[in-house]
Amino acid sequence: MKKILVANWKMNPSSLEEATNLIGEIKEKLAGVKGVDMVVCPPFIFLNEVGALLKGQKKIKLGSQDVFGGEGTSFTGEVSVDMIKNAGAEYAIIGHSERREMYETLQIVSEKIIFSLKGGLKVILCVGEEARDEHGEFYNYVKDELEMALAKLNKKNLSKLIIAYEPTWAIGKKENEILSPENLHEMVIFVRKVLTDKFGEDGRLVPILYGGSVSKNNAQEIISKGNIDGLLVGRESLKPANFAEVAEMLSKN
Ligand code: 13P
């Protein structure tokens, strides 16, 4: 399986000019990276322009950071699957913890997944515990998230699903404040088991990424010991040279 690298720009940058410069630099720095599927997810407001700048090349795909999970047009402030697709995007991050902390329930997440797949977007579903406890309850937390979010997913759509394991407590931290690669390895086995229990052997086809304070300094260990199929990167994806180093590490593993 090809490794996957996803950039989540979150609510950055603050102007179109900066977004244009950023994608330009990312394209340049990642030009030599081979064998990695790369996805850049800018804020909605820059999707069209970034999409236009990515057109005509195959290396970097476009993704959104969210999507509206329903039909109709009377939804002020929302952005539909069609709009996202027409901007050139192929992927949507769904259920990011920063959205779920605000108001998004797993019921809403589940609907968003169904509508995205129906409309032809691939889904990057984020799951992860808020905290770890010594009794391992956090495993049940992640299992519940997966089961609720994927409750309505048809097995035939599994090839369009990516899971990003992002423990909330490890997001936005210093690069040495994240979980150990051994703990990550265990969680990836666990997520894989939840998927195969639900979908049978086909569950093995779903790539599992890690996200949470990934940097060029900790990525090598995460990649070599974490048992992952790729990475979902926040802050470090805004620094093209560092992001390219992470991409190189993925391409060599
Ligand atoms: P950081 O890499 O900035 O911790 O963000 C991780 C994340 O939330 C990516 O979706």
mmCIF file of C-alpha atoms and ligand atoms in Angstrom:
data_model
loop_
_atom_site.group_PDB
_atom_site.id
_atom_site.type_symbol
_atom_site.label_atom_id
_atom_site.label_comp_id
_atom_site.label_asym_id
_atom_site.label_seq_id
_atom_site.Cartn_x
_atom_site.Cartn_y
_atom_site.Cartn_z
ATOM 1 C CA MET A 1 0.000 0.000 0.000
ATOM 2 C CA LYS A 2 1.290 3.463 -0.950
ATOM 3 C CA LYS A 3 1.870 5.742 2.039
ATOM 4 C CA ILE A 4 -0.435 8.743 2.427
ATOM 5 C CA LEU A 5 0.472 12.242 3.598
ATOM 6 C CA VAL A 6 -2.293 14.733 4.351
ATOM 7 C CA ALA A 7 -1.761 18.427 5.110
ATOM 8 C CA ASN A 8 -4.454 20.052 7.236
ATOM 9 C CA TRP A 9 -3.900 23.805 7.001
ATOM 10 C CA LYS A 10 -6.704 24.393 9.522
ATOM 11 C CA MET A 11 -7.603 28.135 9.633
ATOM 12 C CA ASN A 12 -4.398 29.197 7.843
ATOM 13 C CA PRO A 13 -3.209 31.325 6.123
ATOM 14 C CA SER A 14 -5.112 34.597 6.438
ATOM 15 C CA SER A 15 -4.931 35.795 2.817
ATOM 16 C CA LEU A 16 -5.247 34.385 -0.686
ATOM 17 C CA GLU A 17 -1.813 35.710 -1.532
ATOM 18 C CA GLU A 18 -0.264 33.699 1.286
ATOM 19 C CA ALA A 19 -2.258 30.601 0.321
ATOM 20 C CA THR A 20 -1.044 30.929 -3.266
ATOM 21 C CA ASN A 21 2.551 31.282 -2.115
ATOM 22 C CA LEU A 22 2.217 28.353 0.259
ATOM 23 C CA ILE A 23 0.886 25.926 -2.334
ATOM 24 C CA GLY A 24 3.516 27.127 -4.786
ATOM 25 C CA GLU A 25 6.295 26.362 -2.334
ATOM 26 C CA ILE A 26 4.772 23.023 -1.372
ATOM 27 C CA LYS A 27 4.565 21.988 -5.036
ATOM 28 C CA GLU A 28 8.178 22.942 -5.551
ATOM 29 C CA LYS A 29 9.509 21.217 -2.431
ATOM 30 C CA LEU A 30 7.507 18.023 -2.953
ATOM 31 C CA ALA A 31 8.329 17.718 -6.630
ATOM 32 C CA GLY A 32 10.998 15.075 -6.054
ATOM 33 C CA VAL A 33 9.058 12.894 -3.616
ATOM 34 C CA LYS A 34 8.048 9.530 -5.062
ATOM 35 C CA GLY A 35 5.610 6.846 -4.025
ATOM 36 C CA VAL A 36 3.524 8.877 -1.571
ATOM 37 C CA ASP A 37 -0.088 9.951 -2.089
ATOM 38 C CA MET A 38 -0.278 13.564 -0.947
ATOM 39 C CA VAL A 39 -3.377 15.580 -0.116
ATOM 40 C CA VAL A 40 -3.512 19.274 0.793
ATOM 41 C CA CYS A 41 -6.582 20.532 2.678
ATOM 42 C CA PRO A 42 -6.832 24.351 2.687
ATOM 43 C CA PRO A 43 -9.737 26.331 4.202
ATOM 44 C CA PHE A 44 -12.895 26.423 2.046
ATOM 45 C CA ILE A 45 -12.280 29.997 0.974
ATOM 46 C CA PHE A 46 -9.052 29.021 -0.818
ATOM 47 C CA LEU A 47 -10.205 25.695 -2.284
ATOM 48 C CA ASN A 48 -10.920 26.992 -5.797
ATOM 49 C CA GLU A 49 -7.658 28.888 -6.181
ATOM 50 C CA VAL A 50 -5.506 26.167 -4.658
ATOM 51 C CA GLY A 51 -7.409 23.652 -6.795
ATOM 52 C CA ALA A 52 -6.622 25.679 -9.917
ATOM 53 C CA LEU A 53 -2.932 25.748 -8.999
ATOM 54 C CA LEU A 54 -2.888 21.974 -8.520
ATOM 55 C CA LYS A 55 -4.642 21.267 -11.795
ATOM 56 C CA GLY A 56 -2.680 19.385 -14.405
ATOM 57 C CA GLN A 57 -0.422 17.543 -11.959
ATOM 58 C CA LYS A 58 -1.030 14.220 -10.255
ATOM 59 C CA LYS A 59 1.299 14.350 -7.291
ATOM 60 C CA ILE A 60 -0.722 16.483 -4.874
ATOM 61 C CA LYS A 61 -4.460 16.023 -4.481
ATOM 62 C CA LEU A 62 -6.897 18.537 -3.021
ATOM 63 C CA GLY A 63 -9.101 17.971 0.025
ATOM 64 C CA SER A 64 -11.532 19.968 2.165
ATOM 65 C CA GLN A 65 -11.457 20.184 5.968
ATOM 66 C CA ASP A 66 -15.179 19.550 6.313
ATOM 67 C CA VAL A 67 -18.336 19.150 4.228
ATOM 68 C CA PHE A 68 -22.065 19.635 4.589
ATOM 69 C CA GLY A 69 -23.843 16.332 5.197
ATOM 70 C CA GLY A 70 -27.224 16.754 3.578
ATOM 71 C CA GLU A 71 -29.252 17.692 0.515
ATOM 72 C CA GLY A 72 -30.743 21.029 -0.468
ATOM 73 C CA THR A 73 -29.424 24.575 -0.633
ATOM 74 C CA SER A 74 -31.054 26.521 2.220
ATOM 75 C CA PHE A 75 -28.131 26.117 4.600
ATOM 76 C CA THR A 76 -26.469 29.446 5.269
ATOM 77 C CA GLY A 77 -22.737 29.234 5.662
ATOM 78 C CA GLU A 78 -22.442 25.587 4.618
ATOM 79 C CA VAL A 79 -20.415 24.127 1.728
ATOM 80 C CA SER A 80 -21.752 21.197 -0.303
ATOM 81 C CA VAL A 81 -20.050 18.099 -1.664
ATOM 82 C CA ASP A 82 -20.671 19.370 -5.219
ATOM 83 C CA MET A 83 -18.991 22.716 -4.504
ATOM 84 C CA ILE A 84 -15.989 20.932 -3.045
ATOM 85 C CA LYS A 85 -15.754 18.519 -5.965
ATOM 86 C CA ASN A 86 -16.135 21.311 -8.510
ATOM 87 C CA ALA A 87 -13.193 23.082 -6.899
ATOM 88 C CA GLY A 88 -11.138 20.026 -7.841
ATOM 89 C CA ALA A 89 -11.112 18.250 -4.492
ATOM 90 C CA GLU A 90 -11.152 14.469 -4.182
ATOM 91 C CA TYR A 91 -11.026 14.153 -0.405
ATOM 92 C CA ALA A 92 -12.781 15.523 2.670
ATOM 93 C CA ILE A 93 -11.552 15.436 6.250
ATOM 94 C CA ILE A 94 -14.563 14.578 8.386
ATOM 95 C CA GLY A 95 -15.063 14.612 12.151
ATOM 96 C CA HIS A 96 -11.898 16.457 13.107
ATOM 97 C CA SER A 97 -11.759 16.793 16.894
ATOM 98 C CA GLU A 98 -11.593 20.581 16.612
ATOM 99 C CA ARG A 99 -15.019 20.511 14.952
ATOM 100 C CA ARG A 100 -16.390 17.933 17.332
ATOM 101 C CA GLU A 101 -15.293 20.016 20.330
ATOM 102 C CA MET A 102 -17.458 22.847 18.978
ATOM 103 C CA TYR A 103 -20.716 21.032 18.284
ATOM 104 C CA GLU A 104 -20.390 18.218 15.768
ATOM 105 C CA THR A 105 -21.865 14.934 17.017
ATOM 106 C CA LEU A 106 -21.010 11.463 15.751
ATOM 107 C CA GLN A 107 -24.493 11.352 14.243
ATOM 108 C CA ILE A 108 -23.609 14.412 12.140
ATOM 109 C CA VAL A 109 -20.221 12.883 11.299
ATOM 110 C CA SER A 110 -21.933 9.710 10.126
ATOM 111 C CA GLU A 111 -24.249 11.703 7.821
ATOM 112 C CA LYS A 112 -21.330 13.675 6.411
ATOM 113 C CA ILE A 113 -19.529 10.443 5.563
ATOM 114 C CA ILE A 114 -22.540 9.045 3.728
ATOM 115 C CA PHE A 115 -23.156 12.235 1.717
ATOM 116 C CA SER A 116 -19.490 12.638 0.821
ATOM 117 C CA LEU A 117 -19.180 9.085 -0.451
ATOM 118 C CA LYS A 118 -22.445 9.334 -2.340
ATOM 119 C CA GLY A 119 -21.214 12.520 -4.019
ATOM 120 C CA GLY A 120 -17.873 10.967 -4.968
ATOM 121 C CA LEU A 121 -15.478 12.311 -2.326
ATOM 122 C CA LYS A 122 -13.055 10.095 -0.465
ATOM 123 C CA VAL A 123 -13.318 10.410 3.300
ATOM 124 C CA ILE A 124 -10.574 10.961 5.864
ATOM 125 C CA LEU A 125 -12.369 10.189 9.118
ATOM 126 C CA CYS A 126 -10.687 11.453 12.298
ATOM 127 C CA VAL A 127 -11.021 9.524 15.544
ATOM 128 C CA GLY A 128 -9.067 9.618 18.794
ATOM 129 C CA GLU A 129 -9.475 9.751 22.551
ATOM 130 C CA GLU A 130 -9.525 12.981 24.547
ATOM 131 C CA ALA A 131 -7.315 11.520 27.266
ATOM 132 C CA ARG A 132 -5.641 8.245 28.208
ATOM 133 C CA ASP A 133 -6.512 6.357 31.414
ATOM 134 C CA GLU A 134 -4.607 3.528 33.062
ATOM 135 C CA HIS A 135 -7.461 1.024 32.628
ATOM 136 C CA GLY A 136 -7.495 1.327 28.853
ATOM 137 C CA GLU A 137 -11.001 2.805 28.672
ATOM 138 C CA PHE A 138 -9.746 4.997 25.849
ATOM 139 C CA TYR A 139 -9.797 1.941 23.599
ATOM 140 C CA ASN A 140 -13.566 1.683 24.079
ATOM 141 C CA TYR A 141 -13.866 5.388 23.347
ATOM 142 C CA VAL A 142 -12.146 4.991 19.985
ATOM 143 C CA LYS A 143 -14.174 1.849 19.230
ATOM 144 C CA ASP A 144 -17.438 3.695 19.922
ATOM 145 C CA GLU A 145 -16.375 6.599 17.717
ATOM 146 C CA LEU A 146 -15.584 4.244 14.832
ATOM 147 C CA GLU A 147 -18.753 2.211 15.223
ATOM 148 C CA MET A 148 -21.023 5.250 15.416
ATOM 149 C CA ALA A 149 -19.341 7.183 12.612
ATOM 150 C CA LEU A 150 -19.303 4.143 10.316
ATOM 151 C CA ALA A 151 -22.713 2.791 11.335
ATOM 152 C CA LYS A 152 -24.252 3.371 7.914
ATOM 153 C CA LEU A 153 -21.213 2.703 5.757
ATOM 154 C CA ASN A 154 -21.676 0.117 3.062
ATOM 155 C CA LYS A 155 -18.772 -2.309 2.702
ATOM 156 C CA LYS A 156 -18.476 -1.494 -1.000
ATOM 157 C CA ASN A 157 -17.312 2.015 -0.081
ATOM 158 C CA LEU A 158 -14.451 0.867 2.118
ATOM 159 C CA SER A 159 -11.901 1.599 -0.604
ATOM 160 C CA LYS A 160 -12.857 5.300 -0.323
ATOM 161 C CA LEU A 161 -12.259 5.476 3.407
ATOM 162 C CA ILE A 162 -9.133 6.514 5.305
ATOM 163 C CA ILE A 163 -8.993 6.580 9.101
ATOM 164 C CA ALA A 164 -6.842 9.205 10.824
ATOM 165 C CA TYR A 165 -6.122 8.334 14.429
ATOM 166 C CA GLU A 166 -5.581 11.693 16.127
ATOM 167 C CA PRO A 167 -5.614 11.561 19.918
ATOM 168 C CA THR A 168 -6.998 14.962 20.891
ATOM 169 C CA TRP A 169 -4.507 15.346 23.718
ATOM 170 C CA ALA A 170 -1.582 15.040 21.281
ATOM 171 C CA ILE A 171 -2.754 17.745 18.838
ATOM 172 C CA GLY A 172 -1.055 21.148 18.904
ATOM 173 C CA LYS A 173 1.583 19.984 21.390
ATOM 174 C CA LYS A 174 5.379 19.994 21.424
ATOM 175 C CA GLU A 175 6.901 17.291 19.256
ATOM 176 C CA ASN A 176 8.066 15.285 22.312
ATOM 177 C CA GLU A 177 4.691 15.397 24.080
ATOM 178 C CA ILE A 178 2.950 12.840 21.901
ATOM 179 C CA LEU A 179 2.299 9.147 22.449
ATOM 180 C CA SER A 180 5.087 6.618 22.077
ATOM 181 C CA PRO A 181 5.393 4.767 18.762
ATOM 182 C CA GLU A 182 4.736 1.546 20.713
ATOM 183 C CA ASN A 183 1.421 2.903 21.999
ATOM 184 C CA LEU A 184 0.597 4.048 18.501
ATOM 185 C CA HIS A 185 1.422 0.604 17.124
ATOM 186 C CA GLU A 186 -1.009 -0.977 19.616
ATOM 187 C CA MET A 187 -3.765 1.470 18.716
ATOM 188 C CA VAL A 188 -3.339 0.820 15.000
ATOM 189 C CA ILE A 189 -3.751 -2.922 15.641
ATOM 190 C CA PHE A 190 -6.846 -2.147 17.697
ATOM 191 C CA VAL A 191 -8.407 0.112 15.034
ATOM 192 C CA ARG A 192 -7.679 -2.552 12.420
ATOM 193 C CA LYS A 193 -9.462 -5.115 14.607
ATOM 194 C CA VAL A 194 -12.537 -2.895 15.003
ATOM 195 C CA LEU A 195 -12.634 -2.514 11.216
ATOM 196 C CA THR A 196 -12.245 -6.232 10.482
ATOM 197 C CA ASP A 197 -14.822 -7.142 13.153
ATOM 198 C CA LYS A 198 -17.276 -4.863 11.397
ATOM 199 C CA PHE A 199 -16.385 -5.359 7.737
ATOM 200 C CA GLY A 200 -14.529 -8.684 7.641
ATOM 201 C CA GLU A 201 -11.203 -9.039 5.839
ATOM 202 C CA ASP A 202 -12.024 -6.013 3.646
ATOM 203 C CA GLY A 203 -11.426 -3.880 6.733
ATOM 204 C CA ARG A 204 -7.713 -4.450 6.139
ATOM 205 C CA LEU A 205 -7.880 -2.296 3.001
ATOM 206 C CA VAL A 206 -8.542 0.887 4.977
ATOM 207 C CA PRO A 207 -5.370 2.957 5.476
ATOM 208 C CA ILE A 208 -4.764 4.142 9.037
ATOM 209 C CA LEU A 209 -2.932 7.446 9.484
ATOM 210 C CA TYR A 210 -1.562 9.118 12.593
ATOM 211 C CA GLY A 211 -2.029 12.803 13.377
ATOM 212 C CA GLY A 212 -1.000 14.959 16.332
ATOM 213 C CA SER A 213 2.103 17.153 16.536
ATOM 214 C CA VAL A 214 3.954 15.381 13.752
ATOM 215 C CA SER A 215 7.180 17.184 12.874
ATOM 216 C CA LYS A 216 10.291 16.505 10.848
ATOM 217 C CA ASN A 217 11.980 15.599 14.133
ATOM 218 C CA ASN A 218 9.579 12.927 15.351
ATOM 219 C CA ALA A 219 8.202 11.610 12.044
ATOM 220 C CA GLN A 220 10.922 9.019 11.415
ATOM 221 C CA GLU A 221 10.197 7.167 14.649
ATOM 222 C CA ILE A 222 6.450 7.340 14.153
ATOM 223 C CA ILE A 223 6.800 5.982 10.618
ATOM 224 C CA SER A 224 9.248 3.187 11.384
ATOM 225 C CA LYS A 225 7.703 1.953 14.657
ATOM 226 C CA GLY A 226 4.107 3.174 14.596
ATOM 227 C CA ASN A 227 2.636 0.618 12.154
ATOM 228 C CA ILE A 228 0.906 3.393 10.207
ATOM 229 C CA ASP A 229 -0.036 3.877 6.546
ATOM 230 C CA GLY A 230 0.578 7.611 6.604
ATOM 231 C CA LEU A 231 0.337 10.907 8.457
ATOM 232 C CA LEU A 232 -2.100 13.790 8.928
ATOM 233 C CA VAL A 233 -0.054 16.890 9.595
ATOM 234 C CA GLY A 234 -1.161 20.266 10.966
ATOM 235 C CA ARG A 235 1.380 22.993 11.791
ATOM 236 C CA GLU A 236 4.355 21.316 10.110
ATOM 237 C CA SER A 237 2.443 21.279 6.811
ATOM 238 C CA LEU A 238 2.598 25.096 6.795
ATOM 239 C CA LYS A 239 6.405 24.899 6.570
ATOM 240 C CA PRO A 240 7.062 23.510 3.079
ATOM 241 C CA ALA A 241 10.699 22.512 3.661
ATOM 242 C CA ASN A 242 9.863 20.613 6.862
ATOM 243 C CA PHE A 243 6.783 19.072 5.290
ATOM 244 C CA ALA A 244 8.894 17.871 2.364
ATOM 245 C CA GLU A 245 11.305 16.199 4.801
ATOM 246 C CA VAL A 246 8.383 14.324 6.352
ATOM 247 C CA ALA A 247 7.232 13.301 2.865
ATOM 248 C CA GLU A 248 10.733 11.988 2.040
ATOM 249 C CA MET A 249 10.740 9.912 5.222
ATOM 250 C CA LEU A 250 7.395 8.362 4.258
ATOM 251 C CA SER A 251 8.601 7.630 0.755
ATOM 252 C CA LYS A 252 11.594 5.694 2.093
ATOM 253 C CA ASN A 253 9.595 3.455 4.440
HETATM 254 P P1 13P B 1 -0.738 19.524 14.630
HETATM 255 O O1 13P B 1 0.103 18.692 13.701
HETATM 256 O O2 13P B 1 -0.550 20.980 14.486
HETATM 257 O O3 13P B 1 -0.648 19.039 16.053
HETATM 258 O O4 13P B 1 -2.258 19.251 14.168
HETATM 259 C C1 13P B 1 -2.649 17.939 14.003
HETATM 260 C C2 13P B 1 -4.003 17.902 13.408
HETATM 261 O O5 13P B 1 -4.978 18.190 14.066
HETATM 262 C C3 13P B 1 -4.115 17.552 11.986
HETATM 263 O O6 13P B 1 -5.429 17.324 11.607
#
